């Protein structure tokens, strides 16, 4: 795992529902985005997915995973890695960005860092929203800098 001296204190962990599979990320994410595609809606069981991207060298993986590949709406391939015990998707890799590891934001759910108002472990707000033409009509996101149909 790569790390800069300034990023040593920014160590975030994410895990599946049962805790068997986990990742440790060092530093700030490259990007935080919201996706409204129907595949993300199905994957999350919600109205959209929120993803956090990190450089692959800044990630350590622990536990056993299985993978599933599918073709994205863009036509590129996506490889999802999930826990074989609880079934939760912990990360995925886009063939168009193989040096990035994309982690669904909810996997970082840690009561201590989420509740601490001034915690430096809180993830940045999403700044990018994609597939907005597929968004549920009641979804209104604020603070988005880039919007894509």
PDB file of C-alpha atoms in Angstrom, residues 15-16 31 35-36 57-58 64 75 77 84 88 90 103 110 115 146:
ATOM      1  CA  UNK A  15     -16.419  -3.985   5.135  1.00  0.00           C
ATOM      2  CA  UNK A  16     -19.205  -6.249   4.007  1.00  0.00           C
ATOM      3  CA  UNK A  31     -13.734  10.990  -6.663  1.00  0.00           C
ATOM      4  CA  UNK A  35     -25.036   6.897 -10.205  1.00  0.00           C
ATOM      5  CA  UNK A  36     -28.700   6.617 -11.109  1.00  0.00           C
ATOM      6  CA  UNK A  57      -2.109   1.085  -4.638  1.00  0.00           C
ATOM      7  CA  UNK A  58      -3.732   2.869  -1.662  1.00  0.00           C
ATOM      8  CA  UNK A  64     -12.189 -13.995   0.631  1.00  0.00           C
ATOM      9  CA  UNK A  75     -20.561  -0.876 -23.071  1.00  0.00           C
ATOM     10  CA  UNK A  77     -17.011  -4.261 -18.454  1.00  0.00           C
ATOM     11  CA  UNK A  84     -19.355 -15.169  -0.553  1.00  0.00           C
ATOM     12  CA  UNK A  88     -22.503  -7.703  -0.119  1.00  0.00           C
ATOM     13  CA  UNK A  90     -17.520  -4.451  -1.327  1.00  0.00           C
ATOM     14  CA  UNK A 103     -16.186   1.214  -3.166  1.00  0.00           C
ATOM     15  CA  UNK A 110     -18.788   3.260  10.935  1.00  0.00           C
ATOM     16  CA  UNK A 115     -21.375  10.528  14.322  1.00  0.00           C
ATOM     17  CA  UNK A 146     -20.941  17.778 -12.675  1.00  0.00           C
TER      18      UNK A 146
END
